[in-house]
Amino acid sequence: MLARPGTWVALVAVAALIFSGAVALAMFRPGVGAPTGALASPTPPAVAQASPTGSGRPSAGPGTPSPQVTPTPEPTQPSTDKVGPRHSVDPKRLKDYVWPLHNAWITSKFGPRNFGQFLVIDGVGYHDGLDIATHCGDKVYAAHDGRVLVADRTFDKFIGYRGHPEDIYNRLQRLGRVNALAIAVVIDDGNGYRSLYMHLVEATVEPGQYVRAGDQIGKEGMTGAATGCHLHYSLIRMDGEWQDVLPRLNKYGYPLLIREHVDPLDVLPWGDQYAPKRLRDQIYPPSPTPTPASPPPPTTSPSPTPTGLPGATPTASPSPHPR
């Protein structure tokens, strides 16, 4: 029996409804038929979703302060008052040194001495350099290559004191005795050592000048505390140990610590043609006439310039400058 036309319309409508529901269910099954870039499942509401910012950092939610970044401090190196970083070689390995005076007499060595001491090493007073002598006005030469730091009486601030060596000059200025200081040259070798040339009658170089070993830098004299014309030569290791200065010199303005002084005889070449011909430990300059067995006593007449080292003899008068 054929269905009536109204019945066919109703059947078609029901079939269409069933088909559309099946299609809708298929479209919303997870992972099936989802558009590109759509999320398969919703984000839980409890988790805030970060979005990129111009700085490359996630943006904080509303009302949340931005975290402060504290820079990490640089590590500090431990300091020591005894010795700093050492870059200089052992003094006995120094090369290419020459004698600052030619064929001189050694009148006083580096080492223990019972007068005119400057350093205290192991509780013993030391002469801090090498005294050599020829004749007044003879040429003084650079013992090594280097840069001239000073060429006048203000040399103490260039030889490694720990403190304020300017107090030396301030005191002498108050006394009106600045000329009591020796004329000196200090040369830096660029490798941790400095040479000091004292008691010159004249310096023939200028600060900043570069000199070679054997170049003339001055003339032998007796400026400062000296009993005669000679050269006091000191070699200072500027990154070496601290050494004690004779405590009684502090009243003259000298700081109590200074960088390591080394024995020049460990460095200067004994095989050199200009090496000293003989060794004398007495303090007097050589003379063409026969030398007395002992040094002559110092004169007691007053002089505007000090001519004796303090303590050189029991009768020596003290000097406002001890070297």
PDB file of C-alpha atoms in Angstrom:
ATOM      1  CA  MET A   1       0.000   0.000   0.000  1.00  0.00           C
ATOM      2  CA  LEU A   2       1.398   3.356  -0.969  1.00  0.00           C
ATOM      3  CA  ALA A   3       2.011   5.984   1.724  1.00  0.00           C
ATOM      4  CA  ARG A   4       0.258   9.222   1.600  1.00  0.00           C
ATOM      5  CA  PRO A   5       2.182  12.331   0.480  1.00  0.00           C
ATOM      6  CA  GLY A   6       2.147  13.854   3.996  1.00  0.00           C
ATOM      7  CA  THR A   7       3.700  10.753   5.436  1.00  0.00           C
ATOM      8  CA  TRP A   8       6.681  11.052   3.012  1.00  0.00           C
ATOM      9  CA  VAL A   9       7.341  14.611   4.101  1.00  0.00           C
ATOM     10  CA  ALA A  10       7.459  13.598   7.751  1.00  0.00           C
ATOM     11  CA  LEU A  11       9.873  10.726   7.086  1.00  0.00           C
ATOM     12  CA  VAL A  12      12.235  12.968   5.103  1.00  0.00           C
ATOM     13  CA  ALA A  13      12.302  15.548   7.932  1.00  0.00           C
ATOM     14  CA  VAL A  14      13.145  12.918  10.562  1.00  0.00           C
ATOM     15  CA  ALA A  15      15.950  11.492   8.407  1.00  0.00           C
ATOM     16  CA  ALA A  16      17.475  14.936   7.890  1.00  0.00           C
ATOM     17  CA  LEU A  17      17.418  15.615  11.619  1.00  0.00           C
ATOM     18  CA  ILE A  18      19.176  12.317  12.407  1.00  0.00           C
ATOM     19  CA  PHE A  19      21.868  12.985   9.739  1.00  0.00           C
ATOM     20  CA  SER A  20      22.668  16.513  10.974  1.00  0.00           C
ATOM     21  CA  GLY A  21      23.082  15.274  14.553  1.00  0.00           C
ATOM     22  CA  ALA A  22      25.530  12.607  13.458  1.00  0.00           C
ATOM     23  CA  VAL A  23      27.596  15.165  11.533  1.00  0.00           C
ATOM     24  CA  ALA A  24      27.714  17.504  14.558  1.00  0.00           C
ATOM     25  CA  LEU A  25      28.910  14.738  16.851  1.00  0.00           C
ATOM     26  CA  ALA A  26      31.637  13.795  14.404  1.00  0.00           C
ATOM     27  CA  MET A  27      32.912  17.404  14.194  1.00  0.00           C
ATOM     28  CA  PHE A  28      33.294  17.792  17.961  1.00  0.00           C
ATOM     29  CA  ARG A  29      35.083  14.537  18.713  1.00  0.00           C
ATOM     30  CA  PRO A  30      38.529  15.457  20.138  1.00  0.00           C
ATOM     31  CA  GLY A  31      41.252  15.547  17.503  1.00  0.00           C
ATOM     32  CA  VAL A  32      38.936  14.815  14.644  1.00  0.00           C
ATOM     33  CA  GLY A  33      38.024  17.476  12.138  1.00  0.00           C
ATOM     34  CA  ALA A  34      39.312  20.342  14.337  1.00  0.00           C
ATOM     35  CA  PRO A  35      40.551  23.427  12.465  1.00  0.00           C
ATOM     36  CA  THR A  36      44.340  23.989  12.267  1.00  0.00           C
ATOM     37  CA  GLY A  37      45.675  25.785  15.366  1.00  0.00           C
ATOM     38  CA  ALA A  38      42.644  25.069  17.527  1.00  0.00           C
ATOM     39  CA  LEU A  39      43.205  23.595  20.993  1.00  0.00           C
ATOM     40  CA  ALA A  40      42.023  20.030  21.480  1.00  0.00           C
ATOM     41  CA  SER A  41      40.911  20.748  25.027  1.00  0.00           C
ATOM     42  CA  PRO A  42      40.270  23.976  26.915  1.00  0.00           C
ATOM     43  CA  THR A  43      42.909  25.524  29.197  1.00  0.00           C
ATOM     44  CA  PRO A  44      42.159  24.953  32.889  1.00  0.00           C
ATOM     45  CA  PRO A  45      40.964  28.255  34.348  1.00  0.00           C
ATOM     46  CA  ALA A  46      43.304  27.992  37.351  1.00  0.00           C
ATOM     47  CA  VAL A  47      46.465  28.295  35.197  1.00  0.00           C
ATOM     48  CA  ALA A  48      47.364  31.719  33.790  1.00  0.00           C
ATOM     49  CA  GLN A  49      48.511  31.563  30.200  1.00  0.00           C
ATOM     50  CA  ALA A  50      51.746  33.486  29.486  1.00  0.00           C
ATOM     51  CA  SER A  51      52.005  35.676  26.455  1.00  0.00           C
ATOM     52  CA  PRO A  52      55.289  36.894  24.926  1.00  0.00           C
ATOM     53  CA  THR A  53      56.347  40.507  25.462  1.00  0.00           C
ATOM     54  CA  GLY A  54      58.812  42.719  23.663  1.00  0.00           C
ATOM     55  CA  SER A  55      61.552  41.845  26.177  1.00  0.00           C
ATOM     56  CA  GLY A  56      61.253  38.124  25.593  1.00  0.00           C
ATOM     57  CA  ARG A  57      59.996  37.561  29.174  1.00  0.00           C
ATOM     58  CA  PRO A  58      56.501  36.291  30.147  1.00  0.00           C
ATOM     59  CA  SER A  59      54.187  39.070  31.224  1.00  0.00           C
ATOM     60  CA  ALA A  60      52.903  38.981  34.772  1.00  0.00           C
ATOM     61  CA  GLY A  61      49.204  38.814  35.475  1.00  0.00           C
ATOM     62  CA  PRO A  62      47.317  41.930  36.455  1.00  0.00           C
ATOM     63  CA  GLY A  63      48.287  43.194  39.898  1.00  0.00           C
ATOM     64  CA  THR A  64      51.461  41.048  40.109  1.00  0.00           C
ATOM     65  CA  PRO A  65      54.700  43.076  40.600  1.00  0.00           C
ATOM     66  CA  SER A  66      57.560  42.359  38.215  1.00  0.00           C
ATOM     67  CA  PRO A  67      60.455  40.497  39.858  1.00  0.00           C
ATOM     68  CA  GLN A  68      63.616  42.584  40.487  1.00  0.00           C
ATOM     69  CA  VAL A  69      66.867  41.144  39.150  1.00  0.00           C
ATOM     70  CA  THR A  70      69.825  41.679  41.527  1.00  0.00           C
ATOM     71  CA  PRO A  71      73.225  41.614  39.773  1.00  0.00           C
ATOM     72  CA  THR A  72      75.693  39.070  41.087  1.00  0.00           C
ATOM     73  CA  PRO A  73      78.612  40.896  42.775  1.00  0.00           C
ATOM     74  CA  GLU A  74      82.087  40.335  41.398  1.00  0.00           C
ATOM     75  CA  PRO A  75      84.240  38.126  43.629  1.00  0.00           C
ATOM     76  CA  THR A  76      86.850  40.109  45.574  1.00  0.00           C
ATOM     77  CA  GLN A  77      90.441  39.003  45.709  1.00  0.00           C
ATOM     78  CA  PRO A  78      91.914  38.509  49.168  1.00  0.00           C
ATOM     79  CA  SER A  79      94.340  41.269  50.071  1.00  0.00           C
ATOM     80  CA  THR A  80      97.576  40.936  51.984  1.00  0.00           C
ATOM     81  CA  ASP A  81      99.791  43.532  53.582  1.00  0.00           C
ATOM     82  CA  LYS A  82     102.857  41.347  53.284  1.00  0.00           C
ATOM     83  CA  VAL A  83     103.352  40.962  49.553  1.00  0.00           C
ATOM     84  CA  GLY A  84     101.375  41.605  46.392  1.00  0.00           C
ATOM     85  CA  PRO A  85     101.242  39.608  43.172  1.00  0.00           C
ATOM     86  CA  ARG A  86     104.812  38.907  42.142  1.00  0.00           C
ATOM     87  CA  HIS A  87     105.754  39.220  38.501  1.00  0.00           C
ATOM     88  CA  SER A  88     109.460  40.002  38.814  1.00  0.00           C
ATOM     89  CA  VAL A  89     112.108  37.325  38.431  1.00  0.00           C
ATOM     90  CA  ASP A  90     114.495  36.302  41.179  1.00  0.00           C
ATOM     91  CA  PRO A  91     117.219  38.967  41.435  1.00  0.00           C
ATOM     92  CA  LYS A  92     119.956  36.418  40.797  1.00  0.00           C
ATOM     93  CA  ARG A  93     118.397  35.789  37.373  1.00  0.00           C
ATOM     94  CA  LEU A  94     118.568  39.431  36.273  1.00  0.00           C
ATOM     95  CA  LYS A  95     120.725  39.976  33.199  1.00  0.00           C
ATOM     96  CA  ASP A  96     122.387  42.740  31.210  1.00  0.00           C
ATOM     97  CA  TYR A  97     123.267  44.943  34.199  1.00  0.00           C
ATOM     98  CA  VAL A  98     126.408  47.067  34.114  1.00  0.00           C
ATOM     99  CA  TRP A  99     128.406  48.868  36.775  1.00  0.00           C
ATOM    100  CA  PRO A 100     127.141  52.411  37.416  1.00  0.00           C
ATOM    101  CA  LEU A 101     130.688  53.623  38.158  1.00  0.00           C
ATOM    102  CA  HIS A 102     133.715  52.402  36.235  1.00  0.00           C
ATOM    103  CA  ASN A 103     136.545  50.690  38.152  1.00  0.00           C
ATOM    104  CA  ALA A 104     135.318  52.066  41.462  1.00  0.00           C
ATOM    105  CA  TRP A 105     136.179  51.108  44.989  1.00  0.00           C
ATOM    106  CA  ILE A 106     133.480  49.457  47.047  1.00  0.00           C
ATOM    107  CA  THR A 107     133.395  51.492  50.228  1.00  0.00           C
ATOM    108  CA  SER A 108     130.394  49.843  51.900  1.00  0.00           C
ATOM    109  CA  LYS A 109     128.428  46.732  50.999  1.00  0.00           C
ATOM    110  CA  PHE A 110     124.765  45.850  51.379  1.00  0.00           C
ATOM    111  CA  GLY A 111     124.413  44.142  54.731  1.00  0.00           C
ATOM    112  CA  PRO A 112     124.684  44.538  58.511  1.00  0.00           C
ATOM    113  CA  ARG A 113     126.427  47.705  59.658  1.00  0.00           C
ATOM    114  CA  ASN A 114     126.852  49.382  63.021  1.00  0.00           C
ATOM    115  CA  PHE A 115     126.289  52.917  61.713  1.00  0.00           C
ATOM    116  CA  GLY A 116     124.184  54.604  59.065  1.00  0.00           C
ATOM    117  CA  GLN A 117     121.690  51.732  59.002  1.00  0.00           C
ATOM    118  CA  PHE A 118     118.446  52.126  57.134  1.00  0.00           C
ATOM    119  CA  LEU A 119     116.749  48.708  57.150  1.00  0.00           C
ATOM    120  CA  VAL A 120     116.095  46.190  59.900  1.00  0.00           C
ATOM    121  CA  ILE A 121     116.314  42.577  58.696  1.00  0.00           C
ATOM    122  CA  ASP A 122     115.898  39.764  61.223  1.00  0.00           C
ATOM    123  CA  GLY A 123     116.395  42.301  63.998  1.00  0.00           C
ATOM    124  CA  VAL A 124     119.715  43.566  62.608  1.00  0.00           C
ATOM    125  CA  GLY A 125     120.397  47.058  61.228  1.00  0.00           C
ATOM    126  CA  TYR A 126     121.341  46.978  57.534  1.00  0.00           C
ATOM    127  CA  HIS A 127     122.933  49.279  55.009  1.00  0.00           C
ATOM    128  CA  ASP A 128     120.340  49.244  52.214  1.00  0.00           C
ATOM    129  CA  GLY A 129     122.582  49.484  49.174  1.00  0.00           C
ATOM    130  CA  LEU A 130     126.078  49.486  47.758  1.00  0.00           C
ATOM    131  CA  ASP A 131     128.447  52.447  48.174  1.00  0.00           C
ATOM    132  CA  ILE A 132     131.073  52.778  45.446  1.00  0.00           C
ATOM    133  CA  ALA A 133     133.464  55.640  44.760  1.00  0.00           C
ATOM    134  CA  THR A 134     135.961  56.963  42.244  1.00  0.00           C
ATOM    135  CA  HIS A 135     136.407  60.759  42.118  1.00  0.00           C
ATOM    136  CA  CYS A 136     134.108  63.755  42.477  1.00  0.00           C
ATOM    137  CA  GLY A 137     132.406  64.627  39.202  1.00  0.00           C
ATOM    138  CA  ASP A 138     133.010  61.259  37.518  1.00  0.00           C
ATOM    139  CA  LYS A 139     130.262  59.971  35.258  1.00  0.00           C
ATOM    140  CA  VAL A 140     127.486  57.831  36.731  1.00  0.00           C
ATOM    141  CA  TYR A 141     125.849  55.353  34.354  1.00  0.00           C
ATOM    142  CA  ALA A 142     122.490  53.604  34.204  1.00  0.00           C
ATOM    143  CA  ALA A 143     122.900  50.038  35.448  1.00  0.00           C
ATOM    144  CA  HIS A 144     120.070  48.780  33.217  1.00  0.00           C
ATOM    145  CA  ASP A 145     117.592  49.870  30.565  1.00  0.00           C
ATOM    146  CA  GLY A 146     114.539  51.733  31.803  1.00  0.00           C
ATOM    147  CA  ARG A 147     112.487  54.866  32.269  1.00  0.00           C
ATOM    148  CA  VAL A 148     113.663  57.753  34.459  1.00  0.00           C
ATOM    149  CA  LEU A 149     111.053  58.454  37.147  1.00  0.00           C
ATOM    150  CA  VAL A 150     112.747  61.290  39.018  1.00  0.00           C
ATOM    151  CA  ALA A 151     116.006  63.233  38.811  1.00  0.00           C
ATOM    152  CA  ASP A 152     116.122  65.556  41.825  1.00  0.00           C
ATOM    153  CA  ARG A 153     115.843  65.565  45.624  1.00  0.00           C
ATOM    154  CA  THR A 154     112.227  64.297  45.774  1.00  0.00           C
ATOM    155  CA  PHE A 155     113.077  60.660  45.090  1.00  0.00           C
ATOM    156  CA  ASP A 156     111.693  58.983  48.238  1.00  0.00           C
ATOM    157  CA  LYS A 157     108.138  58.720  46.906  1.00  0.00           C
ATOM    158  CA  PHE A 158     109.373  56.534  44.019  1.00  0.00           C
ATOM    159  CA  ILE A 159     111.159  53.775  45.940  1.00  0.00           C
ATOM    160  CA  GLY A 160     108.323  51.744  47.426  1.00  0.00           C
ATOM    161  CA  TYR A 161     107.420  53.110  50.847  1.00  0.00           C
ATOM    162  CA  ARG A 162     104.152  52.072  52.410  1.00  0.00           C
ATOM    163  CA  GLY A 163     102.865  55.333  53.812  1.00  0.00           C
ATOM    164  CA  HIS A 164     103.486  59.000  53.149  1.00  0.00           C
ATOM    165  CA  PRO A 165     107.135  59.777  52.330  1.00  0.00           C
ATOM    166  CA  GLU A 166     106.112  63.362  51.566  1.00  0.00           C
ATOM    167  CA  ASP A 167     106.347  63.874  55.340  1.00  0.00           C
ATOM    168  CA  ILE A 168     110.126  63.804  54.860  1.00  0.00           C
ATOM    169  CA  TYR A 169     109.987  66.924  52.686  1.00  0.00           C
ATOM    170  CA  ASN A 170     107.340  68.655  54.780  1.00  0.00           C
ATOM    171  CA  ARG A 171     109.562  68.390  57.836  1.00  0.00           C
ATOM    172  CA  LEU A 172     112.648  69.695  56.035  1.00  0.00           C
ATOM    173  CA  GLN A 173     110.661  72.553  54.527  1.00  0.00           C
ATOM    174  CA  ARG A 174     109.651  73.630  58.025  1.00  0.00           C
ATOM    175  CA  LEU A 175     113.323  73.525  58.994  1.00  0.00           C
ATOM    176  CA  GLY A 176     114.416  75.318  55.822  1.00  0.00           C
ATOM    177  CA  ARG A 177     116.723  72.389  55.034  1.00  0.00           C
ATOM    178  CA  VAL A 178     115.384  70.874  51.815  1.00  0.00           C
ATOM    179  CA  ASN A 179     118.886  71.085  50.336  1.00  0.00           C
ATOM    180  CA  ALA A 180     119.980  68.578  52.970  1.00  0.00           C
ATOM    181  CA  LEU A 181     118.445  65.893  50.750  1.00  0.00           C
ATOM    182  CA  ALA A 182     120.592  64.072  48.222  1.00  0.00           C
ATOM    183  CA  ILE A 183     120.175  64.596  44.503  1.00  0.00           C
ATOM    184  CA  ALA A 184     119.134  61.224  43.103  1.00  0.00           C
ATOM    185  CA  VAL A 185     117.886  59.440  39.997  1.00  0.00           C
ATOM    186  CA  VAL A 186     115.377  56.565  40.054  1.00  0.00           C
ATOM    187  CA  ILE A 187     115.027  54.318  36.990  1.00  0.00           C
ATOM    188  CA  ASP A 188     112.273  51.724  36.501  1.00  0.00           C
ATOM    189  CA  ASP A 189     113.215  48.689  34.398  1.00  0.00           C
ATOM    190  CA  GLY A 190     109.579  47.855  33.549  1.00  0.00           C
ATOM    191  CA  ASN A 191     109.876  44.363  35.056  1.00  0.00           C
ATOM    192  CA  GLY A 192     109.405  45.009  38.758  1.00  0.00           C
ATOM    193  CA  TYR A 193     112.770  46.545  39.702  1.00  0.00           C
ATOM    194  CA  ARG A 194     113.929  50.104  40.272  1.00  0.00           C
ATOM    195  CA  SER A 195     117.448  51.444  40.697  1.00  0.00           C
ATOM    196  CA  LEU A 196     118.290  54.347  42.994  1.00  0.00           C
ATOM    197  CA  TYR A 197     121.430  56.458  42.384  1.00  0.00           C
ATOM    198  CA  MET A 198     122.090  58.834  45.286  1.00  0.00           C
ATOM    199  CA  HIS A 199     124.418  61.693  46.295  1.00  0.00           C
ATOM    200  CA  LEU A 200     124.880  63.007  42.742  1.00  0.00           C
ATOM    201  CA  VAL A 201     126.323  66.463  42.320  1.00  0.00           C
ATOM    202  CA  GLU A 202     124.235  66.733  39.165  1.00  0.00           C
ATOM    203  CA  ALA A 203     121.602  64.685  37.330  1.00  0.00           C
ATOM    204  CA  THR A 204     121.993  64.731  33.544  1.00  0.00           C
ATOM    205  CA  VAL A 205     118.646  63.100  32.629  1.00  0.00           C
ATOM    206  CA  GLU A 206     115.010  64.173  32.862  1.00  0.00           C
ATOM    207  CA  PRO A 207     111.907  62.383  34.199  1.00  0.00           C
ATOM    208  CA  GLY A 208     110.239  60.378  31.440  1.00  0.00           C
ATOM    209  CA  GLN A 209     113.463  59.880  29.511  1.00  0.00           C
ATOM    210  CA  TYR A 210     114.277  56.324  28.393  1.00  0.00           C
ATOM    211  CA  VAL A 211     117.869  55.243  28.941  1.00  0.00           C
ATOM    212  CA  ARG A 212     119.941  52.232  28.020  1.00  0.00           C
ATOM    213  CA  ALA A 213     122.372  50.393  30.270  1.00  0.00           C
ATOM    214  CA  GLY A 214     125.616  52.365  30.228  1.00  0.00           C
ATOM    215  CA  ASP A 215     124.087  55.753  29.375  1.00  0.00           C
ATOM    216  CA  GLN A 216     125.289  58.621  31.558  1.00  0.00           C
ATOM    217  CA  ILE A 217     122.637  59.755  34.047  1.00  0.00           C
ATOM    218  CA  GLY A 218     124.615  62.031  36.375  1.00  0.00           C
ATOM    219  CA  LYS A 219     127.866  62.916  38.072  1.00  0.00           C
ATOM    220  CA  GLU A 220     129.325  61.521  41.277  1.00  0.00           C
ATOM    221  CA  GLY A 221     128.989  63.826  44.260  1.00  0.00           C
ATOM    222  CA  MET A 222     128.273  64.085  47.973  1.00  0.00           C
ATOM    223  CA  THR A 223     124.880  65.812  48.223  1.00  0.00           C
ATOM    224  CA  GLY A 224     122.799  64.789  51.206  1.00  0.00           C
ATOM    225  CA  ALA A 225     124.328  62.932  54.139  1.00  0.00           C
ATOM    226  CA  ALA A 226     127.720  61.891  52.779  1.00  0.00           C
ATOM    227  CA  THR A 227     131.271  61.958  54.107  1.00  0.00           C
ATOM    228  CA  GLY A 228     132.780  62.191  50.622  1.00  0.00           C
ATOM    229  CA  CYS A 229     132.051  61.830  46.944  1.00  0.00           C
ATOM    230  CA  HIS A 230     130.554  58.433  46.179  1.00  0.00           C
ATOM    231  CA  LEU A 231     127.508  56.740  44.680  1.00  0.00           C
ATOM    232  CA  HIS A 232     124.934  54.977  46.828  1.00  0.00           C
ATOM    233  CA  TYR A 233     123.284  52.390  44.571  1.00  0.00           C
ATOM    234  CA  SER A 234     120.140  50.546  45.694  1.00  0.00           C
ATOM    235  CA  LEU A 235     118.119  47.952  43.800  1.00  0.00           C
ATOM    236  CA  ILE A 236     114.468  47.700  44.871  1.00  0.00           C
ATOM    237  CA  ARG A 237     112.048  44.886  44.061  1.00  0.00           C
ATOM    238  CA  MET A 238     108.769  46.764  43.816  1.00  0.00           C
ATOM    239  CA  ASP A 239     106.587  43.658  44.141  1.00  0.00           C
ATOM    240  CA  GLY A 240     108.771  42.056  46.798  1.00  0.00           C
ATOM    241  CA  GLU A 241     108.400  41.575  50.534  1.00  0.00           C
ATOM    242  CA  TRP A 242     107.874  44.489  52.875  1.00  0.00           C
ATOM    243  CA  GLN A 243     110.991  45.320  54.880  1.00  0.00           C
ATOM    244  CA  ASP A 244     111.237  47.284  58.109  1.00  0.00           C
ATOM    245  CA  VAL A 245     112.769  50.741  58.122  1.00  0.00           C
ATOM    246  CA  LEU A 246     114.875  51.597  61.173  1.00  0.00           C
ATOM    247  CA  PRO A 247     112.225  52.759  63.693  1.00  0.00           C
ATOM    248  CA  ARG A 248     114.147  55.815  64.878  1.00  0.00           C
ATOM    249  CA  LEU A 249     113.944  57.269  61.363  1.00  0.00           C
ATOM    250  CA  ASN A 250     110.199  57.664  61.733  1.00  0.00           C
ATOM    251  CA  LYS A 251     110.779  60.940  63.576  1.00  0.00           C
ATOM    252  CA  TYR A 252     112.344  62.260  60.358  1.00  0.00           C
ATOM    253  CA  GLY A 253     109.112  61.465  58.495  1.00  0.00           C
ATOM    254  CA  TYR A 254     110.156  58.092  57.077  1.00  0.00           C
ATOM    255  CA  PRO A 255     107.411  55.437  56.821  1.00  0.00           C
ATOM    256  CA  LEU A 256     108.115  52.213  58.692  1.00  0.00           C
ATOM    257  CA  LEU A 257     107.820  49.814  55.738  1.00  0.00           C
ATOM    258  CA  ILE A 258     109.485  49.757  52.335  1.00  0.00           C
ATOM    259  CA  ARG A 259     109.643  47.298  49.471  1.00  0.00           C
ATOM    260  CA  GLU A 260     112.377  44.688  49.323  1.00  0.00           C
ATOM    261  CA  HIS A 261     115.930  45.905  48.762  1.00  0.00           C
ATOM    262  CA  VAL A 262     118.212  43.295  47.220  1.00  0.00           C
ATOM    263  CA  ASP A 263     121.987  43.016  47.298  1.00  0.00           C
ATOM    264  CA  PRO A 264     123.375  44.723  44.171  1.00  0.00           C
ATOM    265  CA  LEU A 265     126.378  42.389  44.270  1.00  0.00           C
ATOM    266  CA  ASP A 266     123.985  39.551  43.368  1.00  0.00           C
ATOM    267  CA  VAL A 267     123.188  41.366  40.114  1.00  0.00           C
ATOM    268  CA  LEU A 268     126.140  43.475  38.957  1.00  0.00           C
ATOM    269  CA  PRO A 269     128.627  41.511  36.787  1.00  0.00           C
ATOM    270  CA  TRP A 270     131.934  40.757  38.463  1.00  0.00           C
ATOM    271  CA  GLY A 271     133.466  39.714  35.155  1.00  0.00           C
ATOM    272  CA  ASP A 272     132.779  43.111  33.616  1.00  0.00           C
ATOM    273  CA  GLN A 273     135.780  45.187  32.514  1.00  0.00           C
ATOM    274  CA  TYR A 274     134.482  48.050  34.669  1.00  0.00           C
ATOM    275  CA  ALA A 275     134.024  45.999  37.836  1.00  0.00           C
ATOM    276  CA  PRO A 276     135.723  47.277  41.009  1.00  0.00           C
ATOM    277  CA  LYS A 277     139.358  46.358  41.404  1.00  0.00           C
ATOM    278  CA  ARG A 278     139.361  45.978  45.170  1.00  0.00           C
ATOM    279  CA  LEU A 279     136.998  45.881  48.120  1.00  0.00           C
ATOM    280  CA  ARG A 280     137.179  48.256  51.057  1.00  0.00           C
ATOM    281  CA  ASP A 281     134.627  48.345  53.851  1.00  0.00           C
ATOM    282  CA  GLN A 282     135.761  51.673  55.298  1.00  0.00           C
ATOM    283  CA  ILE A 283     133.773  54.795  54.453  1.00  0.00           C
ATOM    284  CA  TYR A 284     136.099  57.153  52.643  1.00  0.00           C
ATOM    285  CA  PRO A 285     136.746  57.884  48.963  1.00  0.00           C
ATOM    286  CA  PRO A 286     139.862  56.521  47.220  1.00  0.00           C
ATOM    287  CA  SER A 287     142.811  58.807  46.878  1.00  0.00           C
ATOM    288  CA  PRO A 288     145.955  58.750  44.704  1.00  0.00           C
ATOM    289  CA  THR A 289     147.969  59.238  47.895  1.00  0.00           C
ATOM    290  CA  PRO A 290     148.533  56.381  50.391  1.00  0.00           C
ATOM    291  CA  THR A 291     145.345  55.655  52.273  1.00  0.00           C
ATOM    292  CA  PRO A 292     145.427  55.937  56.075  1.00  0.00           C
ATOM    293  CA  ALA A 293     144.718  52.809  58.094  1.00  0.00           C
ATOM    294  CA  SER A 294     141.531  54.298  59.519  1.00  0.00           C
ATOM    295  CA  PRO A 295     139.167  57.032  58.354  1.00  0.00           C
ATOM    296  CA  PRO A 296     140.000  60.545  59.516  1.00  0.00           C
ATOM    297  CA  PRO A 297     137.750  61.857  62.289  1.00  0.00           C
ATOM    298  CA  PRO A 298     134.890  64.090  61.093  1.00  0.00           C
ATOM    299  CA  THR A 299     135.257  67.810  61.503  1.00  0.00           C
ATOM    300  CA  THR A 300     133.170  69.424  64.211  1.00  0.00           C
ATOM    301  CA  SER A 301     132.775  72.817  62.565  1.00  0.00           C
ATOM    302  CA  PRO A 302     129.134  73.619  61.731  1.00  0.00           C
ATOM    303  CA  SER A 303     128.079  73.511  58.092  1.00  0.00           C
ATOM    304  CA  PRO A 304     124.811  74.558  56.407  1.00  0.00           C
ATOM    305  CA  THR A 305     124.787  71.214  54.571  1.00  0.00           C
ATOM    306  CA  PRO A 306     125.087  67.973  56.572  1.00  0.00           C
ATOM    307  CA  THR A 307     128.319  66.109  55.790  1.00  0.00           C
ATOM    308  CA  GLY A 308     128.139  63.121  58.120  1.00  0.00           C
ATOM    309  CA  LEU A 309     125.927  60.110  58.537  1.00  0.00           C
ATOM    310  CA  PRO A 310     124.251  59.899  61.965  1.00  0.00           C
ATOM    311  CA  GLY A 311     126.128  57.474  64.121  1.00  0.00           C
ATOM    312  CA  ALA A 312     129.089  57.153  61.749  1.00  0.00           C
ATOM    313  CA  THR A 313     131.439  57.792  64.674  1.00  0.00           C
ATOM    314  CA  PRO A 314     130.764  58.522  68.350  1.00  0.00           C
ATOM    315  CA  THR A 315     131.476  62.214  67.727  1.00  0.00           C
ATOM    316  CA  ALA A 316     129.443  62.649  64.543  1.00  0.00           C
ATOM    317  CA  SER A 317     126.674  65.208  64.773  1.00  0.00           C
ATOM    318  CA  PRO A 318     123.146  64.091  63.810  1.00  0.00           C
ATOM    319  CA  SER A 319     121.866  65.084  60.396  1.00  0.00           C
ATOM    320  CA  PRO A 320     118.312  66.203  59.614  1.00  0.00           C
ATOM    321  CA  HIS A 321     118.367  63.616  56.833  1.00  0.00           C
ATOM    322  CA  PRO A 322     119.757  60.178  57.658  1.00  0.00           C
ATOM    323  CA  ARG A 323     120.970  59.127  54.227  1.00  0.00           C
TER     324      ARG A 323
END
